[in-house]
Short mmCIF file of C-alpha atoms and ligand atoms in Angstrom, two decimals:
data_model
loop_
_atom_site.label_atom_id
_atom_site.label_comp_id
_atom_site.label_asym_id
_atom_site.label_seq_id
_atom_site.Cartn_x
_atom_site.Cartn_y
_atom_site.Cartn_z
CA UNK A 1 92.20 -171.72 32.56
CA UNK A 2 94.05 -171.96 29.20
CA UNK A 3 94.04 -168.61 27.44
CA UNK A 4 92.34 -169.24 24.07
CA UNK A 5 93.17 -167.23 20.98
CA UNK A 6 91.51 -164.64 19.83
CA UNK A 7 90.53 -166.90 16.71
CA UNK A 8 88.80 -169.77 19.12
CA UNK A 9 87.31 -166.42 20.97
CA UNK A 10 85.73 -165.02 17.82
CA UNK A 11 85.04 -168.57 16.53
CA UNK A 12 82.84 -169.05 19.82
CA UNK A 13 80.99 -165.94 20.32
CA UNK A 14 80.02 -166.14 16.58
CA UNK A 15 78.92 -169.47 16.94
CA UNK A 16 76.71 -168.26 19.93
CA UNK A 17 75.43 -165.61 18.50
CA UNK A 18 74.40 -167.08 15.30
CA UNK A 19 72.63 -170.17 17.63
CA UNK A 20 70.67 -167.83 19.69
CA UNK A 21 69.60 -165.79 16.31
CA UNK A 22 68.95 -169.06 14.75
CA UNK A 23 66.69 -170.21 18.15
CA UNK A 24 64.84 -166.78 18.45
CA UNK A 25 64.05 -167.01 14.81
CA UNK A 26 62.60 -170.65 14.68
CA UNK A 27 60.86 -169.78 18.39
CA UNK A 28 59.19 -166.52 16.92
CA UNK A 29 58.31 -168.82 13.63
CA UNK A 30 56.64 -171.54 15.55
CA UNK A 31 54.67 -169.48 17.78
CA UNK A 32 53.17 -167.23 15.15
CA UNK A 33 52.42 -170.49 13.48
CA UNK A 34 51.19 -172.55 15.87
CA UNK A 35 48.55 -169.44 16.71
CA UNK A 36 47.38 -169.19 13.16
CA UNK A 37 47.23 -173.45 12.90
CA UNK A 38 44.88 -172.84 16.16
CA UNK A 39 43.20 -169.99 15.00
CA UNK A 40 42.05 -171.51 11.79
CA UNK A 41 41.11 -174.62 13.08
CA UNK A 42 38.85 -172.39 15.93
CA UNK A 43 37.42 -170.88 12.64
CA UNK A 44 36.77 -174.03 10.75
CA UNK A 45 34.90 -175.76 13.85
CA UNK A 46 33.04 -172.67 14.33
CA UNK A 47 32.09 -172.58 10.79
CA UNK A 48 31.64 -175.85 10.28
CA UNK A 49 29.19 -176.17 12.76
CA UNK A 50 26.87 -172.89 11.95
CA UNK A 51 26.84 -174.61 8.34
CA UNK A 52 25.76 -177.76 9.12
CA UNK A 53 22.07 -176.38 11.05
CA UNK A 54 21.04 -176.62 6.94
CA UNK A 55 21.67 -180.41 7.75
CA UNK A 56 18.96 -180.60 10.73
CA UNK A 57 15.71 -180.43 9.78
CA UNK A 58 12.38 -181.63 11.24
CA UNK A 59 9.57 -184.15 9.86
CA UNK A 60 6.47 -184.64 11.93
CA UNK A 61 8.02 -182.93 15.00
CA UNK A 62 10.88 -185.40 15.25
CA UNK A 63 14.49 -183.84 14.53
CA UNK A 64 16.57 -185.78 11.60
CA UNK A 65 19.94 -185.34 10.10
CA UNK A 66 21.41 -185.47 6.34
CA UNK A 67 23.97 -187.82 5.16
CA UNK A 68 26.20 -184.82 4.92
CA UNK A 69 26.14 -184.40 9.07
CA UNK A 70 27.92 -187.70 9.30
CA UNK A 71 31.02 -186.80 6.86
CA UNK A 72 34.00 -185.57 8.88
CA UNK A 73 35.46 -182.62 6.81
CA UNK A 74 38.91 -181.29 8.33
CA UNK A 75 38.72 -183.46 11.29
CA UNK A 76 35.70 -182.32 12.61
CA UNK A 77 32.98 -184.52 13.65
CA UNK A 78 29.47 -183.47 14.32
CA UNK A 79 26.68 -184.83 16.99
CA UNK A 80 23.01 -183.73 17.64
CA UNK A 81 21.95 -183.40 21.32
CA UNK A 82 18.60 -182.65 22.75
CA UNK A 83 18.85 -180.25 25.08
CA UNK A 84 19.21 -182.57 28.48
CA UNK A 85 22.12 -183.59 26.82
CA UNK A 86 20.46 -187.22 25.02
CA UNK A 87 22.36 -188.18 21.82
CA UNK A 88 20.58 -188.18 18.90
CA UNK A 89 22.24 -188.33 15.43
CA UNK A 90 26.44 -187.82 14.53
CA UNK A 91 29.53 -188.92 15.69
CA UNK A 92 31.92 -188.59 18.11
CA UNK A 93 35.67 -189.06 17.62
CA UNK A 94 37.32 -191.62 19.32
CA UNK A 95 38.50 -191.04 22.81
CA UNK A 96 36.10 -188.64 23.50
CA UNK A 97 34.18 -190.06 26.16
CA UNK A 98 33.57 -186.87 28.10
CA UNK A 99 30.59 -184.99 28.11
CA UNK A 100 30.83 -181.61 28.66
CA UNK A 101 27.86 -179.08 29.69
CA UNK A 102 26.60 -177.15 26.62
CA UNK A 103 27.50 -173.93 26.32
CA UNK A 104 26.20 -172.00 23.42
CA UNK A 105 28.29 -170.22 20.92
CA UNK A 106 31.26 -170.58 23.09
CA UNK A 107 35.01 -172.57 21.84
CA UNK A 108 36.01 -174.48 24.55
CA UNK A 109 39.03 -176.70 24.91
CA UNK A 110 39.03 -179.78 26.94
CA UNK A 111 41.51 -181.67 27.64
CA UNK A 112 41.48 -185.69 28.41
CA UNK A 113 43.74 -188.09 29.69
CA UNK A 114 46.78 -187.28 26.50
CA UNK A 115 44.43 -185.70 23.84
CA UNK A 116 42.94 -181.77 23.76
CA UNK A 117 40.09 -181.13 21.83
CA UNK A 118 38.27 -177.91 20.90
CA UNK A 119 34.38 -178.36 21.19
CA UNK A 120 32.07 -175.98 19.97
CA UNK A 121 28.14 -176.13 20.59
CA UNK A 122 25.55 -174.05 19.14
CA UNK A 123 21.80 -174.25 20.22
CA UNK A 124 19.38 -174.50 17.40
CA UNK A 125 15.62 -174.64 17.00
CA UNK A 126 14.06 -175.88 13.98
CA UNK A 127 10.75 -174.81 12.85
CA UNK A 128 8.26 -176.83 14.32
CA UNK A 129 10.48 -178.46 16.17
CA UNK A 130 12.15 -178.90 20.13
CA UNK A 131 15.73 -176.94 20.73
CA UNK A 132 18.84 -179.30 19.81
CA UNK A 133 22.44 -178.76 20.17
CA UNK A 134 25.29 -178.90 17.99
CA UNK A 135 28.23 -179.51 18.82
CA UNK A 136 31.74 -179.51 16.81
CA UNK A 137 34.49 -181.12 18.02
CA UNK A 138 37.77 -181.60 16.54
CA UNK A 139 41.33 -182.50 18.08
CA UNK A 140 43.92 -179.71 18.55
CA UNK A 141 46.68 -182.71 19.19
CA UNK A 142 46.12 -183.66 15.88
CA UNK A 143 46.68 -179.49 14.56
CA UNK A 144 49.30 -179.06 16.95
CA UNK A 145 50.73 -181.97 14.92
CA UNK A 146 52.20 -180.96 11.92
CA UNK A 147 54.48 -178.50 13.56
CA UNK A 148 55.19 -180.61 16.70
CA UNK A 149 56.84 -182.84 13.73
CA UNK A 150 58.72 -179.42 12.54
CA UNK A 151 59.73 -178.74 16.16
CA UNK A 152 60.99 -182.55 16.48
CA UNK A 153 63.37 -181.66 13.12
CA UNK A 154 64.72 -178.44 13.93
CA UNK A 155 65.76 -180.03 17.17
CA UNK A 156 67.83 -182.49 15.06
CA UNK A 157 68.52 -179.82 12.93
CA UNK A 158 69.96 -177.24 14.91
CA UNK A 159 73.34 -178.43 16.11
CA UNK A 160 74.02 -179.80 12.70
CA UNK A 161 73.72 -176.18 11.87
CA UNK A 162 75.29 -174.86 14.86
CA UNK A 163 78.59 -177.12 13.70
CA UNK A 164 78.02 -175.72 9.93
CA UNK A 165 78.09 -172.24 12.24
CA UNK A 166 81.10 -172.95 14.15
CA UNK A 167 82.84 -174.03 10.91
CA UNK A 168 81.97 -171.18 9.13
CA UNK A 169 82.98 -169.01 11.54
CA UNK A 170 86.35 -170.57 12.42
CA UNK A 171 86.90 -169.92 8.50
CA UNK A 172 85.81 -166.92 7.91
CA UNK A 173 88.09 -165.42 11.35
CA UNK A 174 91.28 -167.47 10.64
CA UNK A 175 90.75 -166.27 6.90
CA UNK A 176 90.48 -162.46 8.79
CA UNK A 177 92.92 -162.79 11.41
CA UNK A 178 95.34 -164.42 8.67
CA UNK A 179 97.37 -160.95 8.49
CA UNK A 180 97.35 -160.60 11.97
CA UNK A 181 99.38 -163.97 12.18
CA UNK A 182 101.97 -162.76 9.44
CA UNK A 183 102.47 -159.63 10.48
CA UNK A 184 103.76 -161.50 14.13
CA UNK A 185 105.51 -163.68 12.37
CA UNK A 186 107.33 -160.82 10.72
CA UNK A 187 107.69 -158.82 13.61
CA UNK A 188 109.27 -162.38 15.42
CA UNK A 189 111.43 -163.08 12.39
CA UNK A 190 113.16 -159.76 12.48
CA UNK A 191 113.75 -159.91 16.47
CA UNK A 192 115.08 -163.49 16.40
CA UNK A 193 117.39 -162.38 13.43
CA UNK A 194 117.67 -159.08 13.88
CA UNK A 195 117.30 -158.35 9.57
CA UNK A 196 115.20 -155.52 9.09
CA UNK A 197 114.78 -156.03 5.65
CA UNK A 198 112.21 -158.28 5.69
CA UNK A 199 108.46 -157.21 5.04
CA UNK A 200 105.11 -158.63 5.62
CA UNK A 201 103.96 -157.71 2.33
CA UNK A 202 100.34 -158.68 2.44
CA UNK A 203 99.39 -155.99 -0.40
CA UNK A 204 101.25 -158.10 -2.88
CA UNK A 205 99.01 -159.38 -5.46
CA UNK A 206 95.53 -158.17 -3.41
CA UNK A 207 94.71 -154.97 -5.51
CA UNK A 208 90.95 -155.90 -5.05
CA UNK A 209 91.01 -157.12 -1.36
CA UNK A 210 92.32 -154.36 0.55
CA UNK A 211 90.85 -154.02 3.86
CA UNK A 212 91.89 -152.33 7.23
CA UNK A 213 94.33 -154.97 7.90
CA UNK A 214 96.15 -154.67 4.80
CA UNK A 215 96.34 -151.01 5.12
CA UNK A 216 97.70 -152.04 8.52
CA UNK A 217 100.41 -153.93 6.83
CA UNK A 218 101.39 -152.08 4.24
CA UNK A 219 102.04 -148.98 7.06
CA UNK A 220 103.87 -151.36 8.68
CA UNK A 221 106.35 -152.00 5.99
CA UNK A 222 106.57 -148.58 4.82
CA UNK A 223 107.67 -148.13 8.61
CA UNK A 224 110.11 -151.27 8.74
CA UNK A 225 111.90 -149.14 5.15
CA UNK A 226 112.42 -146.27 7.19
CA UNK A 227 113.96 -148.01 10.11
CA UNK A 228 115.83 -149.68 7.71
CA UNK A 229 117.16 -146.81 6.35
CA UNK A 230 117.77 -145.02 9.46
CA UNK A 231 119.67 -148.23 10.81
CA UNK A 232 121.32 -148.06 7.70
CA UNK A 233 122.32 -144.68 7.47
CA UNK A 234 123.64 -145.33 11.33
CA UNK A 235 126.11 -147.82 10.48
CA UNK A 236 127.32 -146.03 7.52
CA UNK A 237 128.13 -143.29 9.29
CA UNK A 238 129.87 -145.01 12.23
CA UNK A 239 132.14 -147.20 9.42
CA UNK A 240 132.91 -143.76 7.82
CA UNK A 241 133.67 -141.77 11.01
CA UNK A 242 135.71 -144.81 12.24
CA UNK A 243 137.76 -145.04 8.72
CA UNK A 244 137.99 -141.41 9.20
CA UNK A 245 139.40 -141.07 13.03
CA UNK A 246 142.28 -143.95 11.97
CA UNK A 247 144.71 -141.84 10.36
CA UNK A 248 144.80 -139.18 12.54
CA UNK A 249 144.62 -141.11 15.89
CA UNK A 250 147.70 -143.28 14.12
CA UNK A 251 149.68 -139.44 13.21
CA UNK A 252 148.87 -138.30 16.82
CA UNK A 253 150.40 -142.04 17.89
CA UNK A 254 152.86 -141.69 15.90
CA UNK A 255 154.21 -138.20 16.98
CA UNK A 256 153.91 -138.93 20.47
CA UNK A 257 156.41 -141.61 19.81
CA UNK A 258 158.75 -139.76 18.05
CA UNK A 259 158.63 -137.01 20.89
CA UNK A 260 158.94 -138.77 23.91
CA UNK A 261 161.89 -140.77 21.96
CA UNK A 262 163.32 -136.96 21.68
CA UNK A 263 166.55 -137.40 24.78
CA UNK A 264 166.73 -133.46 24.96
CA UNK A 265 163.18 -133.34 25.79
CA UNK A 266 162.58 -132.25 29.46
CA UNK A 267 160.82 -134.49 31.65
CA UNK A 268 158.37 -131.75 32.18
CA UNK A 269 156.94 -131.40 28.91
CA UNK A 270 157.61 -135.59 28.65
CA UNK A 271 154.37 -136.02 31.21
CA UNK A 272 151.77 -134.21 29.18
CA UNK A 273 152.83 -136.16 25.65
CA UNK A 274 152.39 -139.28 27.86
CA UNK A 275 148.96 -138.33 28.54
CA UNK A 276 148.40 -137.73 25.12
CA UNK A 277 149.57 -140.81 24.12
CA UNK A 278 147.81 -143.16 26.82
CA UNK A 279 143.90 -141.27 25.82
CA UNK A 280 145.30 -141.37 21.44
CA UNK A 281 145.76 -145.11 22.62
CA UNK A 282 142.53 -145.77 24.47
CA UNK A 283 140.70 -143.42 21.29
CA UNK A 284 142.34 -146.14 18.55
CA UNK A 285 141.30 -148.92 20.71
CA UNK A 286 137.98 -147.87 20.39
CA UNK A 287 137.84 -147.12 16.86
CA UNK A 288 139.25 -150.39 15.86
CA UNK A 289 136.33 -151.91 18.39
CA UNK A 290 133.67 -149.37 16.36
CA UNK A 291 135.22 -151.31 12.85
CA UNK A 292 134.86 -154.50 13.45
CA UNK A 293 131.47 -154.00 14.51
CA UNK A 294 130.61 -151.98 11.86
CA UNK A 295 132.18 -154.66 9.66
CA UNK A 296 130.15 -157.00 11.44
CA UNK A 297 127.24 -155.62 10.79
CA UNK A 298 128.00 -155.79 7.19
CA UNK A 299 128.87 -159.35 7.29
CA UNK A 300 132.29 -158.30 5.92
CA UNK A 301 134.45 -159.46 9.34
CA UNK A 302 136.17 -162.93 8.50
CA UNK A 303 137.38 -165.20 11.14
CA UNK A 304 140.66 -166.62 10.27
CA UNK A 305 140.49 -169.71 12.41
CA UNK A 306 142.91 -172.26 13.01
CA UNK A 307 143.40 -175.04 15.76
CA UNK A 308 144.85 -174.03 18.67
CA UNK A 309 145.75 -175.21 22.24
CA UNK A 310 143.12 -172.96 23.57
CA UNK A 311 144.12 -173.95 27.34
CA UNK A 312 147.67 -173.05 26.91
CA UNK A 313 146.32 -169.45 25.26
CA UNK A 314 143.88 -169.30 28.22
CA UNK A 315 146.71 -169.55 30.28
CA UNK A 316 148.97 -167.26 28.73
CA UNK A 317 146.45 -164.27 28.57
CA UNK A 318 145.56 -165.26 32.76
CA UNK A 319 149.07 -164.64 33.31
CA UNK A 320 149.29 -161.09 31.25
CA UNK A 321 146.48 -159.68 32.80
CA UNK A 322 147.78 -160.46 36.35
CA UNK A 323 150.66 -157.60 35.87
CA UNK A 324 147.44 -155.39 35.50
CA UNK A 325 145.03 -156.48 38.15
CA UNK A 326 148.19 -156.36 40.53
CA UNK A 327 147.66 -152.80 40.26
CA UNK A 328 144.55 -152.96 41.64
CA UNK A 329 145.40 -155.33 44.31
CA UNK A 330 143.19 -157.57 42.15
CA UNK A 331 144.36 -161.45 41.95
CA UNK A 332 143.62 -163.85 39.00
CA UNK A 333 143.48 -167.55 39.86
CA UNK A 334 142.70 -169.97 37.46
CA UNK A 335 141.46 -173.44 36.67
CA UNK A 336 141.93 -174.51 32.99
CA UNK A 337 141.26 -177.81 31.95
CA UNK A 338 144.53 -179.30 30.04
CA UNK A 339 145.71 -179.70 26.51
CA UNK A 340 141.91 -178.16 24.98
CA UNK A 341 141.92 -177.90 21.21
CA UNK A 342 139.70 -175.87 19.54
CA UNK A 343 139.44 -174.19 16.01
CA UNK A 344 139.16 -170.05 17.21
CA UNK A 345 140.29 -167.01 15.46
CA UNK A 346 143.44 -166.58 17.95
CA UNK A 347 143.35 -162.66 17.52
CA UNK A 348 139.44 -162.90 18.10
CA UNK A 349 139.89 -165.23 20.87
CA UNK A 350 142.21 -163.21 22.87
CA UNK A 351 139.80 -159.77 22.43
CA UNK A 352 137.20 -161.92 23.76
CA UNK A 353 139.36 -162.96 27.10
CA UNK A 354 141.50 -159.99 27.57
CA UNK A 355 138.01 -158.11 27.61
CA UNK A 356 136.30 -160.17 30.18
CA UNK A 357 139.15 -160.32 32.11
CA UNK A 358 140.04 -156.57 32.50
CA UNK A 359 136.01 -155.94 32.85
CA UNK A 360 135.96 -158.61 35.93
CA UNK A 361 139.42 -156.64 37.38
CA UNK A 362 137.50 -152.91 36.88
CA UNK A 363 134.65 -154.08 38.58
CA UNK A 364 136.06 -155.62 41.03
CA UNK A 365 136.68 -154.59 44.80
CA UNK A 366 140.01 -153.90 46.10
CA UNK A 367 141.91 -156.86 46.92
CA UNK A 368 139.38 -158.81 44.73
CA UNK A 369 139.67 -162.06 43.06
CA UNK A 370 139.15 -162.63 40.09
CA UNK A 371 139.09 -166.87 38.55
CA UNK A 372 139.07 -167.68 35.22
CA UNK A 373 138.39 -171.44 34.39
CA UNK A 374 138.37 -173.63 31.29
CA UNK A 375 136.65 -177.38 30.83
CA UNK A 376 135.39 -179.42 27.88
CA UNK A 377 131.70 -180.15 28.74
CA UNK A 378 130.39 -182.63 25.52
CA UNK A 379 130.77 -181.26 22.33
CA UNK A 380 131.43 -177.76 24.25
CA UNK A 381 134.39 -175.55 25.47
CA UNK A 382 133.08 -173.87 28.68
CA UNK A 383 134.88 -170.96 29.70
CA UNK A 384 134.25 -168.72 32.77
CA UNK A 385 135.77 -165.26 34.05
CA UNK A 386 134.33 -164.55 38.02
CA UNK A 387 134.62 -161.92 39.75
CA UNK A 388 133.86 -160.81 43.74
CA UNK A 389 133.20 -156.86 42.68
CA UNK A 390 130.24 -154.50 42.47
CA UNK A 391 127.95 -156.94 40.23
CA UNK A 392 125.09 -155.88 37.84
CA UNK A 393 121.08 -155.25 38.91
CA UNK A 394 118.90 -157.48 37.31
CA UNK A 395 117.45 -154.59 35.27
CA UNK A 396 120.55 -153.84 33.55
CA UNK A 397 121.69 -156.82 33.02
CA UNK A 398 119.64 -157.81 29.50
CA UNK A 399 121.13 -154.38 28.04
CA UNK A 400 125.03 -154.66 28.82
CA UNK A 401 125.46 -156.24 25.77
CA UNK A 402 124.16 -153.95 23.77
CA UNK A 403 126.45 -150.97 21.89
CA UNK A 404 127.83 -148.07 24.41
CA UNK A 405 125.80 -149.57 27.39
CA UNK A 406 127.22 -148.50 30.62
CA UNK A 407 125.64 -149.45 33.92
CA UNK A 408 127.03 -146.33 35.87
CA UNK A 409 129.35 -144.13 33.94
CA UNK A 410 130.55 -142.41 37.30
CA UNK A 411 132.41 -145.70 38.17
CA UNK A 412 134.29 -145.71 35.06
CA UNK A 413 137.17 -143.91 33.02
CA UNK A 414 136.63 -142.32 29.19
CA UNK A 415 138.23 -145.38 27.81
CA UNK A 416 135.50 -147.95 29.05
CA UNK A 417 133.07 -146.62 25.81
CA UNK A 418 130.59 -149.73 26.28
CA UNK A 419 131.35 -151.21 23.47
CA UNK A 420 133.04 -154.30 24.87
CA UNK A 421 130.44 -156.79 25.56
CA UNK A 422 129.25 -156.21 22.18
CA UNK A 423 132.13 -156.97 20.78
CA UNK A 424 133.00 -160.36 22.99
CA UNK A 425 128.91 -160.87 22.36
CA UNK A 426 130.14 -160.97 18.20
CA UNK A 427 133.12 -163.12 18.85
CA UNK A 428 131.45 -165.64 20.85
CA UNK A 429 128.32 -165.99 18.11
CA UNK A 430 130.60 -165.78 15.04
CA UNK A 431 132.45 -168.69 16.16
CA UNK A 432 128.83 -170.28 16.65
CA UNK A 433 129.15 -170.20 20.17
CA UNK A 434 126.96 -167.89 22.80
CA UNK A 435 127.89 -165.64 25.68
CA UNK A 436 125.76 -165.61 29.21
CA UNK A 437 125.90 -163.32 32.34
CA UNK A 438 124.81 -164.02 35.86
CA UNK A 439 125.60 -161.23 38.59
CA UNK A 440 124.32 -159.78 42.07
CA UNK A 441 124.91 -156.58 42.76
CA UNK A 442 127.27 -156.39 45.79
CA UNK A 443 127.99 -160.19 45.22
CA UNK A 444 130.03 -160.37 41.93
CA UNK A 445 129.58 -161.44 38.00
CA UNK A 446 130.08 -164.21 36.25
CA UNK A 447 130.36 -164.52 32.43
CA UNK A 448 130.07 -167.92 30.93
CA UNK A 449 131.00 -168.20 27.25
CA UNK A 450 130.45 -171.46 25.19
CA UNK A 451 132.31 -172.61 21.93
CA UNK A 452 131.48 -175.72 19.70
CA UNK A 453 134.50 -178.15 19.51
P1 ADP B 1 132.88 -150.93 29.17
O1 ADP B 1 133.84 -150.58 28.12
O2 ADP B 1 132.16 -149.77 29.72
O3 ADP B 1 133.43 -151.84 30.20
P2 ADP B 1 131.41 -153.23 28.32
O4 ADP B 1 130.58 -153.41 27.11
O5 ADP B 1 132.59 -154.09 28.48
O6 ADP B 1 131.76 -151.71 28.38
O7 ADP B 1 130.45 -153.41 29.58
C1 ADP B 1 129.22 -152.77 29.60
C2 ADP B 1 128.84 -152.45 31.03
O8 ADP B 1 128.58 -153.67 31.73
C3 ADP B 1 129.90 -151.76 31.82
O9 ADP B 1 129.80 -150.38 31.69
C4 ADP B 1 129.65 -152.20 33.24
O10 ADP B 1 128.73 -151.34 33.85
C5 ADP B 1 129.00 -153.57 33.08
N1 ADP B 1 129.96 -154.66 33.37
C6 ADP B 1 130.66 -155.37 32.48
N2 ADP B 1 131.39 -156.32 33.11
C7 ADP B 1 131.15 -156.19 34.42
C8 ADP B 1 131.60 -156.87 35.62
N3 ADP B 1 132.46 -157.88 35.55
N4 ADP B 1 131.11 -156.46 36.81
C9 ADP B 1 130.24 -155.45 36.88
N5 ADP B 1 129.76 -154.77 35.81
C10 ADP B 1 130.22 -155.13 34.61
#
């Protein structure tokens, strides 16, 4: 079954609730009130009757009635019996036909064929006179009536009002869960573009209508400023450490230079300069990697783009990073599509490749291969580095683009930092273009990167 929201959730179980409070209300209303309809019309009849002996009266032995014993007051209706049950004065509503034994002082109700009636009979003696009955009898169909009519209407009433319910209470949670839904939306907004400056700001303009939920809210935004700043502070510090390593990496550079240039030097005390060199080297690689994204992140990092025969460049970079991978027994075959032009930063462009490429040759087995290929696909540049080596597990493999994520530091030298899919991850998306990464471990990886023509 379809998961329903939490709104259509609420929405129903309010909407139940009110229709069985609404039912139990009208069902406690009509039985209380049907009782006291039938109680006073048991009253009525039995009054009725013990009035109307004033009515009977005797003249030379013989029993006679008033006028007044004929009138029907309240639906009631009055007859004189002798006591083998012979009719003598009154009448007898219609569809009555029965004739039920007497039974003194005793409500009865009798029912026949569709109609119930209440009879009441009440022997009586006048002075000089033989025993008679009495007997009341008036119709409890016609009592039950009125709120049988009352019943029929609420019937017709009720899921008018259980829609008016349902409405209502759609309303009144959507108005509720309202905050809910924007503080998602926020929370959705800042993942899809990463900006943590935006707020869900329900308090604004709701001095009077604070509730839990907006308390909610405004923690939540007081908690979104601090990550803020944190993030903030973050990047500011890794721009101003970065600015700061440059000069002296460059001096250390620069000295190496000058000393291994040095002809006296011995060989011996050549090696260790080297070494200093090669890590001062891999150090201002990775500052100048921490910079751009830093300047990134600030939106400060132009491209400088220009058209280029990207399959030619493609090429050319292949063909560079061969004299590397040879070292590793590592060849690079590729398959580039001819005579591509595309608008790229060129210095970007080649960051991008030359990192993929000496990633796929790091990773990869000895005597691995390595392919790099390049097609148009539509409106698309499709580029591709493979490689046969160790691969990545599925579980790491949403995180290697993130900053200094390595999958297994063990495998790998001080100068692979982590921050190089990051940086190809930039490149590809500031040239409005994405990055993608399949892999099995064991198997091999393959990045795919796409740029708009
Ligand atoms: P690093 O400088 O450590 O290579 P990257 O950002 O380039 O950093 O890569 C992040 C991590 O992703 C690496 O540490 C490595 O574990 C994994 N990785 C990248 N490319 C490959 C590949 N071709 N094969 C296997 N693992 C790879």
């Amino acid at each position: 079954m379809r998961r329903l929201s939490l709104k259509v959730k609420l929405t129903i179980v309010y909407t139940v609730f009110m229709i069985l409070v609404t039912c139990t209300a009208l069902g406690i209303l009509f039985s209380l009130s049907s009782r006291e309809v039938l109680t006073s019309t048991q009253n009525q009849l039995e009054t009725r009757v013990q009035e109307s002996v004033e009515d009977v009266e005797t003249e030379d032995g013989k029993v006679e009635v008033d006028a007044d014993f004929y009138s029907v007051e309240n639906g009631i209706y009055l007859a004189v019996y002798e006591k083998d049950g012979y009719f003598l004065y009154g009448k007898v509503p219609y569809g009555f036909d029965e004739q039920p034994e007497f039974s003194d002082g005793e409500i009865r109700r009798i029912r026949e064929k569709n109609k119930e009636w209440y009879v009441y009979d009440l022997s009586y003696r006048p002075e000089q006179g033989k025993t008679v009955y009495i007997r009341g009898i008036t119709s409890v169909t016609d009592a039950e009536e009125s709120f049988r009519i009352t019943l029929r209407f609420s019937m017709i009433i009720l899921p008018l009002l259980a829609g008016v319910e349902a409405f209502i209470g759609y309303r009144f949670t959507r108005r509720t869960l309202l905050p809910v839904k924007k503080i998602t939306e926020t929370v959705q907004n800042i993942r899809t573009d990463a900006d943590l400056s935006r707020r869900v700001e329900l308090t604004k303009g709701r001095e009077h209508g604070r509730d839990e939920i907006y308390y909610l809210a405004h923690t939540f935004d007081q908690m979104l400023g601090q990550l803020e700043d944190v993030f903030q502070r973050e990047k500011q510090f890794t721009s101003d450490v970065s600015h700061e390593l440059r000069t002296p990496v460059s001096v250390i550079l620069a000295q190496c230079e000058a000393c291994l240039s040095e002809r006296d030097l011995p060989e011996r005390q050549k090696e260790p300069i080297r070494l200093i060199e090669r890590k001062a080297q891999e150090m201002a690689g990775m500052i100048s990697n921490l910079l751009l994204l830093s300047r990134a992140d600030e939106g400060r990092q132009k491209l400088n783009k220009e058209c280029l025969n990207i399959s030619e460049l493609t090429q050319i970079i292949a063909e560079e990073q061969q004299m590397l991978a040879e070292e590793k027994n590592v060849n690079i075959y590729t398959d580039i599509a001819p005579d591509i032009f595309v608008k790229v930063d060129e210095s970007f462009y080649i960051r991008l490749l030359v990192n993929l490429i000496s990633n796929a040759v790091t990773y990869s087995k000895e005597k691995g291969t390595v392919k790099i290929s390049l097609k148009r696909k539509g409106e698309e540049i499709v580029g591709m580095v493979e490689d046969d080596g160790i691969g990545i597990a599925q579980k790491d493999l949403p995180h290697i683009w993130e900053r200094f994520y390595r999958v297994d530091t063990s495998r790998t030298d001080s100068s692979h930092s982590g921050l190089g899919l990051s940086m190809v991850k930039w490149i590809a998306e500031a040239h409005g273009g994405r990055i993608e990464a399949e892999s099995e471990p064991a198997k091999g990886s393959r990045f795919i990167f796409y740029l708009p023509i």
